[in-house]
mmCIF file of the C-alpha atoms, coordinates in Angstrom:
data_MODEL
# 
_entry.id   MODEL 
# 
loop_
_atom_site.group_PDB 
_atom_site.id 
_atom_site.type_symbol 
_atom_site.label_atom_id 
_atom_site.label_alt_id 
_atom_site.label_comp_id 
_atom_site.label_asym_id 
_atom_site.label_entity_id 
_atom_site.label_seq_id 
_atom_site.pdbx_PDB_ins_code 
_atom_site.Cartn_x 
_atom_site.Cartn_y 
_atom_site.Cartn_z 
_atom_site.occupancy 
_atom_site.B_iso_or_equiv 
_atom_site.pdbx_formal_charge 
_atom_site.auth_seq_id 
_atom_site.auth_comp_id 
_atom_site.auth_asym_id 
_atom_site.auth_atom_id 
_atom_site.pdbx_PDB_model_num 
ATOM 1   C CA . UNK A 1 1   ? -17.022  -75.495 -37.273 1.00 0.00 ? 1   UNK A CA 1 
ATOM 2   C CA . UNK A 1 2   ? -15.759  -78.934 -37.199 1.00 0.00 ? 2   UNK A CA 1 
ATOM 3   C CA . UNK A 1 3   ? -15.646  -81.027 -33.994 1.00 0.00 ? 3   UNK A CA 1 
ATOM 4   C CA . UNK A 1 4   ? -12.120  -81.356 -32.016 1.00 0.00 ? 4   UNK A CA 1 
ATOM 5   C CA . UNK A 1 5   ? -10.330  -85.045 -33.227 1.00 0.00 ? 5   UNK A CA 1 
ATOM 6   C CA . UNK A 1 6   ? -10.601  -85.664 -29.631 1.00 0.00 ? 6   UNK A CA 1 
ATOM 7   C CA . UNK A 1 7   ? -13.421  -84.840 -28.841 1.00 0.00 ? 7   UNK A CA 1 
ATOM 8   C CA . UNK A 1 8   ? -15.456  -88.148 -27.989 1.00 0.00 ? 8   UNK A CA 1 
ATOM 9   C CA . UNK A 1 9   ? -12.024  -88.893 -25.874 1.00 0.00 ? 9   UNK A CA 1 
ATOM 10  C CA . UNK A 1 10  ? -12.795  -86.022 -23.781 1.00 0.00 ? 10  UNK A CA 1 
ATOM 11  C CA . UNK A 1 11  ? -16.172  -86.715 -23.724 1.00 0.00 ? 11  UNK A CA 1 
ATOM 12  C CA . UNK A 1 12  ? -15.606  -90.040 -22.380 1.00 0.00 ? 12  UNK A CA 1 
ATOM 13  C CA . UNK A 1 13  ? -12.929  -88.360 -19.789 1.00 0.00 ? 13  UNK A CA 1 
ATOM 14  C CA . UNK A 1 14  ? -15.726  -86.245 -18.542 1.00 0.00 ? 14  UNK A CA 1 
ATOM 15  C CA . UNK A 1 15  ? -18.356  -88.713 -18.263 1.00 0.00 ? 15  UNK A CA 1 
ATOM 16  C CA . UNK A 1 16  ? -15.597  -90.972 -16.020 1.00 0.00 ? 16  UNK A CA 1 
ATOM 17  C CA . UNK A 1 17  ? -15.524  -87.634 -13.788 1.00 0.00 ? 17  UNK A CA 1 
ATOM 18  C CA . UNK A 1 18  ? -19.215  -86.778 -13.422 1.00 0.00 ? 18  UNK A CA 1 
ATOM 19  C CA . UNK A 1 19  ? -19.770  -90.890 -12.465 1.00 0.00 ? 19  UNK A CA 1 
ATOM 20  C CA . UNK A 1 20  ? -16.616  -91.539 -10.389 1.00 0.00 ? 20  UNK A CA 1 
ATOM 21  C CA . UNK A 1 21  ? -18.109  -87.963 -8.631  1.00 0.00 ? 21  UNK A CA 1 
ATOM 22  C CA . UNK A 1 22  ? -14.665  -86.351 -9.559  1.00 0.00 ? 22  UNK A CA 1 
ATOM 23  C CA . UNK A 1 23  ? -15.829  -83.589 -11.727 1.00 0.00 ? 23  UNK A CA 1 
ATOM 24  C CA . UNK A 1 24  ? -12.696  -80.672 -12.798 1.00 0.00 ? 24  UNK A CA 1 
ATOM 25  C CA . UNK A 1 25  ? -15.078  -78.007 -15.058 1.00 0.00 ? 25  UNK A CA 1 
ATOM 26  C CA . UNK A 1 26  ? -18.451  -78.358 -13.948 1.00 0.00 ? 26  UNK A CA 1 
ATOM 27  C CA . UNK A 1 27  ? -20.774  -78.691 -10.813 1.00 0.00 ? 27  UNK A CA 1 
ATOM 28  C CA . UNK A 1 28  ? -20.961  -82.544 -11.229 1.00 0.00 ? 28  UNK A CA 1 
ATOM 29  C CA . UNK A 1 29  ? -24.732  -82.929 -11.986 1.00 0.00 ? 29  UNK A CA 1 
ATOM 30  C CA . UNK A 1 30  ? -25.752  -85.480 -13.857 1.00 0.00 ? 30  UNK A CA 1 
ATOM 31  C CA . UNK A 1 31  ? -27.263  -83.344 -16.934 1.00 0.00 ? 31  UNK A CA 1 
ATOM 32  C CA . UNK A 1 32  ? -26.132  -83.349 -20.563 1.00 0.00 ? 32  UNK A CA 1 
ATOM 33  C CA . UNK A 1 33  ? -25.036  -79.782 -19.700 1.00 0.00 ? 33  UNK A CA 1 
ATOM 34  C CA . UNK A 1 34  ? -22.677  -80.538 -17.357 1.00 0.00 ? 34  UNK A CA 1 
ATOM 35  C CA . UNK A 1 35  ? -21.246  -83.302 -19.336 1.00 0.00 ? 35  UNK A CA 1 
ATOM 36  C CA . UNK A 1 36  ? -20.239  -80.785 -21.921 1.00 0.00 ? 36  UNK A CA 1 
ATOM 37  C CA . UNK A 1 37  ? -19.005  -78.314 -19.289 1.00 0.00 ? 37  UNK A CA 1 
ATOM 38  C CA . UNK A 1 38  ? -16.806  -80.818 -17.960 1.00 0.00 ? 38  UNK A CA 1 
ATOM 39  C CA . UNK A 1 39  ? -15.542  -82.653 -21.537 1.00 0.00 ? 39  UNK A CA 1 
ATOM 40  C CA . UNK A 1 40  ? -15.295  -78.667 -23.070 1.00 0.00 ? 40  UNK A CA 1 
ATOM 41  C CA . UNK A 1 41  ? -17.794  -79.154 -25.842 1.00 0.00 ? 41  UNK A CA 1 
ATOM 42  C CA . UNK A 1 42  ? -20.319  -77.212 -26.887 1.00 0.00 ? 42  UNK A CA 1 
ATOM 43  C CA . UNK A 1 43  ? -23.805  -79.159 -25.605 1.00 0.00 ? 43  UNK A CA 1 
ATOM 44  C CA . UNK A 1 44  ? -24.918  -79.796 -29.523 1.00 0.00 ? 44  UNK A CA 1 
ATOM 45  C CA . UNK A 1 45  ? -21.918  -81.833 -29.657 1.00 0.00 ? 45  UNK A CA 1 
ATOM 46  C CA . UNK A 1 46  ? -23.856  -84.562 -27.347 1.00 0.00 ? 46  UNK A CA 1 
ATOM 47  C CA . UNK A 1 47  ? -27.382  -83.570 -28.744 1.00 0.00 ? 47  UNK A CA 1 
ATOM 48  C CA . UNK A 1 48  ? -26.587  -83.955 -32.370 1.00 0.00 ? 48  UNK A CA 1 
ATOM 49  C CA . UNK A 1 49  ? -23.135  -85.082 -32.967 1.00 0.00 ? 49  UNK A CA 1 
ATOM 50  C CA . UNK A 1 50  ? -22.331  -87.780 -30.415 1.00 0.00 ? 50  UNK A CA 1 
ATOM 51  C CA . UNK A 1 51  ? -26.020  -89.235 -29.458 1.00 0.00 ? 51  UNK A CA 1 
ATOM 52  C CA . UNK A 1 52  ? -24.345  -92.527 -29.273 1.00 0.00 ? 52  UNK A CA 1 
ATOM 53  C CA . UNK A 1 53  ? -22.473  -91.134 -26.139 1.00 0.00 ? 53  UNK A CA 1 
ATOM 54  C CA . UNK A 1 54  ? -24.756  -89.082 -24.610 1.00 0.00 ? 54  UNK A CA 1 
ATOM 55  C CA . UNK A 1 55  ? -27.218  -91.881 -24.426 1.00 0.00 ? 55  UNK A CA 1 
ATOM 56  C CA . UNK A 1 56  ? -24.511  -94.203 -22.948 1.00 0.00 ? 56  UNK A CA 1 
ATOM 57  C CA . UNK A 1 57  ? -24.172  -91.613 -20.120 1.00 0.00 ? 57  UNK A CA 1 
ATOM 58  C CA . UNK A 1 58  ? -28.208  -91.964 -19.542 1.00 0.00 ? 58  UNK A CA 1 
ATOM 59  C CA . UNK A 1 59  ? -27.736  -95.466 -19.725 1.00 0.00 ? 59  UNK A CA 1 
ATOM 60  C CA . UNK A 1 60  ? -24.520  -95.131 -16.782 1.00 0.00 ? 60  UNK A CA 1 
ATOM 61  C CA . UNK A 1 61  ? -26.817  -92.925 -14.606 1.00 0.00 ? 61  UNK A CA 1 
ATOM 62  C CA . UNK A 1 62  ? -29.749  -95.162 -14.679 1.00 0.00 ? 62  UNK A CA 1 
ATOM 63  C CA . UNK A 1 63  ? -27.466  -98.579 -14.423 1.00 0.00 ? 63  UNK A CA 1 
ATOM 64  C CA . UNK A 1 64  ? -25.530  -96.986 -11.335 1.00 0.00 ? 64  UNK A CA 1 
ATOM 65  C CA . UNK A 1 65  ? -29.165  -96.166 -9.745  1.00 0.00 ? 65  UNK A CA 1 
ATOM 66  C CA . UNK A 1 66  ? -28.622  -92.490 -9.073  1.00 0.00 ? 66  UNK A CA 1 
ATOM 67  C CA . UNK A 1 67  ? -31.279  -89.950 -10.628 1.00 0.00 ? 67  UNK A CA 1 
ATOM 68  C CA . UNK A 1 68  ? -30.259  -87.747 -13.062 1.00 0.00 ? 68  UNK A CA 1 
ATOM 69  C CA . UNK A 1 69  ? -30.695  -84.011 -11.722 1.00 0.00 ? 69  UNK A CA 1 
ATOM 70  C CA . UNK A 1 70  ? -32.757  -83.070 -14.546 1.00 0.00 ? 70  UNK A CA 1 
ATOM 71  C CA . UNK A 1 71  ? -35.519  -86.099 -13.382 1.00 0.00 ? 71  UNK A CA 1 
ATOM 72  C CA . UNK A 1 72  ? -35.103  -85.127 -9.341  1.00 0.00 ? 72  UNK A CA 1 
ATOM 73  C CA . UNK A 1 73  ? -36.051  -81.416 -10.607 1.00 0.00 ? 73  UNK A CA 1 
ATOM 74  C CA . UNK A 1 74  ? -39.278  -82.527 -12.483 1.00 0.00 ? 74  UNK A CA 1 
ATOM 75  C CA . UNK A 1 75  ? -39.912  -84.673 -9.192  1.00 0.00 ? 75  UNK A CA 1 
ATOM 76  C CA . UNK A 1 76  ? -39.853  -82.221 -7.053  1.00 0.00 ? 76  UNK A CA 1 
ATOM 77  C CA . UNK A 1 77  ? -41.917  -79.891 -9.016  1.00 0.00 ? 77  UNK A CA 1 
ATOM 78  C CA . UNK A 1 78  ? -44.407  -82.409 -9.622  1.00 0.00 ? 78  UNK A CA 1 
ATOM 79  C CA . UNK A 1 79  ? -44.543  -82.898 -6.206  1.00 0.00 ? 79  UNK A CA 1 
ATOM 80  C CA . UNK A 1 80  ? -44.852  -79.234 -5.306  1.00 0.00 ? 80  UNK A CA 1 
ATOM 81  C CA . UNK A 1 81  ? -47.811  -78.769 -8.436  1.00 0.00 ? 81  UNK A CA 1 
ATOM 82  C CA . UNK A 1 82  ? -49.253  -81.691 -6.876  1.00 0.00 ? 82  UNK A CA 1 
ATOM 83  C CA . UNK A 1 83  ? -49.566  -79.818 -3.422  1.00 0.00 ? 83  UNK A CA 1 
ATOM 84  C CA . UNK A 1 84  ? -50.719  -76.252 -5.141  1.00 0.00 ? 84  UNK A CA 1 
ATOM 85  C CA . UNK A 1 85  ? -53.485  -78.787 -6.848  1.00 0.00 ? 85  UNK A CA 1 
ATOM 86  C CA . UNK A 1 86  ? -54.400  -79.864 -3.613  1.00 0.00 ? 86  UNK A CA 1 
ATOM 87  C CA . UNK A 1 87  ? -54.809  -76.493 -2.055  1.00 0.00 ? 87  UNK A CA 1 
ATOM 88  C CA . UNK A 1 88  ? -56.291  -74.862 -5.334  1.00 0.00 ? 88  UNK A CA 1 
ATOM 89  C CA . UNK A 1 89  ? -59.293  -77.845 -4.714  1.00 0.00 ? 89  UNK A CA 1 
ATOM 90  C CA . UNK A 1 90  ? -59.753  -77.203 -0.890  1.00 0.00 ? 90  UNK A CA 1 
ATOM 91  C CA . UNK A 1 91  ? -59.873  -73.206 -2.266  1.00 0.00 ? 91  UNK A CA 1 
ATOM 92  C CA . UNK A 1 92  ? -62.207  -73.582 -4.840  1.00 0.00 ? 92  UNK A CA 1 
ATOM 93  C CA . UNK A 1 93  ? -64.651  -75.558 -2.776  1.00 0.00 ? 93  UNK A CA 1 
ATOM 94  C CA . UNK A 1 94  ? -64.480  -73.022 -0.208  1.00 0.00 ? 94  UNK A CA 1 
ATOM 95  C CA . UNK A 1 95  ? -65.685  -70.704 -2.792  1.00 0.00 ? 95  UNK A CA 1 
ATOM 96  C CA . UNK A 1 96  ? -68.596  -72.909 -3.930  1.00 0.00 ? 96  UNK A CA 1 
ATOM 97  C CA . UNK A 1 97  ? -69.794  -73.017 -0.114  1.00 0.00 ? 97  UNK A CA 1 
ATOM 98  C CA . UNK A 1 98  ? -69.727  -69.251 0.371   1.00 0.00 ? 98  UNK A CA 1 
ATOM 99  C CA . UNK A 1 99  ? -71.531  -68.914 -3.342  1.00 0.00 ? 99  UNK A CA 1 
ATOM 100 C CA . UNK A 1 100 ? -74.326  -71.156 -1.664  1.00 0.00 ? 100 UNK A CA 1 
ATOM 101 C CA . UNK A 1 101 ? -74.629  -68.731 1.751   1.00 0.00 ? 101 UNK A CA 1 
ATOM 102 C CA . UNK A 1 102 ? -74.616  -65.633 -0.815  1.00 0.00 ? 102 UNK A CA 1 
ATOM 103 C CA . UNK A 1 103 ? -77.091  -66.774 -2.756  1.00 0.00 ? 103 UNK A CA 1 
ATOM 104 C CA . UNK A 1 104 ? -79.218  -68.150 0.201   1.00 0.00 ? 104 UNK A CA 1 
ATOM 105 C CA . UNK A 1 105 ? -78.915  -64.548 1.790   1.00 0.00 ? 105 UNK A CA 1 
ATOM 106 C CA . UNK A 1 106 ? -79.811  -62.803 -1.531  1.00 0.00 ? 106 UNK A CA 1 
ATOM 107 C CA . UNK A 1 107 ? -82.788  -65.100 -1.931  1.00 0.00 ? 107 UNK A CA 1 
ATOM 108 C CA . UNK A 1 108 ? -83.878  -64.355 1.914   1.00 0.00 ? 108 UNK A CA 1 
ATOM 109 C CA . UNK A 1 109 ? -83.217  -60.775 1.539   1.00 0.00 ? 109 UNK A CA 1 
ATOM 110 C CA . UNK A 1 110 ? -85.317  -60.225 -2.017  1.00 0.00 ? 110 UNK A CA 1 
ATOM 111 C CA . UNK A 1 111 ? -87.631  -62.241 -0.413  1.00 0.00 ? 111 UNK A CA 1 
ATOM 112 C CA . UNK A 1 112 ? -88.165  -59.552 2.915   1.00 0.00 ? 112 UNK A CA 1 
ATOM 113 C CA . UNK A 1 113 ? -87.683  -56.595 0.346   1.00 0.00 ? 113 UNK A CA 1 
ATOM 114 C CA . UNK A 1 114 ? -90.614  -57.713 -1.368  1.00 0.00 ? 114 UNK A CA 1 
ATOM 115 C CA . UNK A 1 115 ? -92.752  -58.460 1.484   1.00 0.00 ? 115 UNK A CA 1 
ATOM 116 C CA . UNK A 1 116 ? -91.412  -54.641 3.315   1.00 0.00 ? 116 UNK A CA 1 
ATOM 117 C CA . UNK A 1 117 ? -92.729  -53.479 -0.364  1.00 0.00 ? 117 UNK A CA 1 
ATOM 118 C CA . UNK A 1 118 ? -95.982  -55.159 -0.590  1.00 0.00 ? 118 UNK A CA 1 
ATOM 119 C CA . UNK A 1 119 ? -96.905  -53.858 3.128   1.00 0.00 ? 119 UNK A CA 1 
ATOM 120 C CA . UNK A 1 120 ? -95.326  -50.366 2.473   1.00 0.00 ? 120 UNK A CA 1 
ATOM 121 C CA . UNK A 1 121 ? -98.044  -50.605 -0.776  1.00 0.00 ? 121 UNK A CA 1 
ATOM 122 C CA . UNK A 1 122 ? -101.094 -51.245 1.694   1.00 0.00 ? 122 UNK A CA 1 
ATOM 123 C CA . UNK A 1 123 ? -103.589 -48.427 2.150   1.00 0.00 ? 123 UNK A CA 1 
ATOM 124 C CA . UNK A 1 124 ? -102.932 -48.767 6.073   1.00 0.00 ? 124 UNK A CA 1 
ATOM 125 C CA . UNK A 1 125 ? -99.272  -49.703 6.165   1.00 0.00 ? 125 UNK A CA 1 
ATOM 126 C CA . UNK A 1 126 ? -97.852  -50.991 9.405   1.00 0.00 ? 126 UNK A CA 1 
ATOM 127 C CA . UNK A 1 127 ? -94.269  -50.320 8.006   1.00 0.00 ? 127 UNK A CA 1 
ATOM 128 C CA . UNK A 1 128 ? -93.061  -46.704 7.107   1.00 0.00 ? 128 UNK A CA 1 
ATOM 129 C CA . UNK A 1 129 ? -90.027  -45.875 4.813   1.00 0.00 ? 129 UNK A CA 1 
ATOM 130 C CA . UNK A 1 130 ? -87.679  -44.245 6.824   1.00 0.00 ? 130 UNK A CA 1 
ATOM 131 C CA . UNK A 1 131 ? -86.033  -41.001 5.416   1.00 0.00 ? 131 UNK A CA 1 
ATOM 132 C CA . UNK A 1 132 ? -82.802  -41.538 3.667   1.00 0.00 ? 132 UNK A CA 1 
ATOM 133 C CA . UNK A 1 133 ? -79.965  -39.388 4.805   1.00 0.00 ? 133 UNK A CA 1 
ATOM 134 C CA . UNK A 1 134 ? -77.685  -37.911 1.562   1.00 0.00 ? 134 UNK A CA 1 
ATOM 135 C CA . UNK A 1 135 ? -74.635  -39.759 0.617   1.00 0.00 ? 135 UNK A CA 1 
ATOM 136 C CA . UNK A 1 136 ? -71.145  -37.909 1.770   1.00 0.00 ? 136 UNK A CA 1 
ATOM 137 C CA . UNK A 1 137 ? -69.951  -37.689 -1.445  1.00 0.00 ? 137 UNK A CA 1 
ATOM 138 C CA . UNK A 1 138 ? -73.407  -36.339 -3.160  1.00 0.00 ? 138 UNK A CA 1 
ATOM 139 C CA . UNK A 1 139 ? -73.763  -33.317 -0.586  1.00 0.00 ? 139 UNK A CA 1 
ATOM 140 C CA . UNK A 1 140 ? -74.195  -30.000 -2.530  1.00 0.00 ? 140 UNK A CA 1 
# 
């Protein structure tokens, strides 16, 4: 399909729009997207055809100091990965903290197992094993 003959006129038409905050076919934002929304092309017209006047839009945005929507999006995602970081770190040293107490309490408790074992082992033991009482779920 060939582009419209009027097509960079409309193109231009659209770009005054989006700027001038005027927009007629689109929600205004200042994406490449809505730029063809508003002109009526299809978006490869300004990613392949008309580079030249997609890049002069860029240019507008950035010259006129406004953000285009696409770059306050990443921004605020950034922002919000930056915060997920943040509580991923305070999460994951948490963890490392309780893995210390485990193992210091699986350490202490191997440690009095043995010791219960060794006395239990004596020919006068001063400890005595206790009888074990069936588990629910194994009762005959």
């Amino acid at each position: 399909m060939s582009p419209a003959h009027d097509e960079r006129d409309r193109i231009r038409a659209g770009m005054d729009r989006i700027l001038n905050g005027t927009p007629q076919h689109s929600n205004g934002a200042l994406t490449i997207v809505a730029l063809a929304q508003e002109a009526g092309v299809p978006r490869n017209a300004l990613t392949q055809r008309h580079l030249d006047l997609k890049n002069a839009f860029y240019a507008e945005v950035k010259t006129r100091g406004q953000i285009p929507d696409s770059e306050v999006r990443l921004r605020k995602q950034i922002v919000k990965l930056k915060e997920l970081r943040q509580e991923d770190a305070k999460e994951l040293s948490q963890l490392r903290i309780d893995v210390e107490h485990l193992v210091r309490a699986v350490n202490q408790l191997t440690s009095e197992n043995r010791q219960l074992r060794t006395a239990l082992a004596q020919p006068d033991p001063r400890v005595r094993a206790l009888p074990t009482q069936p588990h629910p779920s194994r009762t005959p």
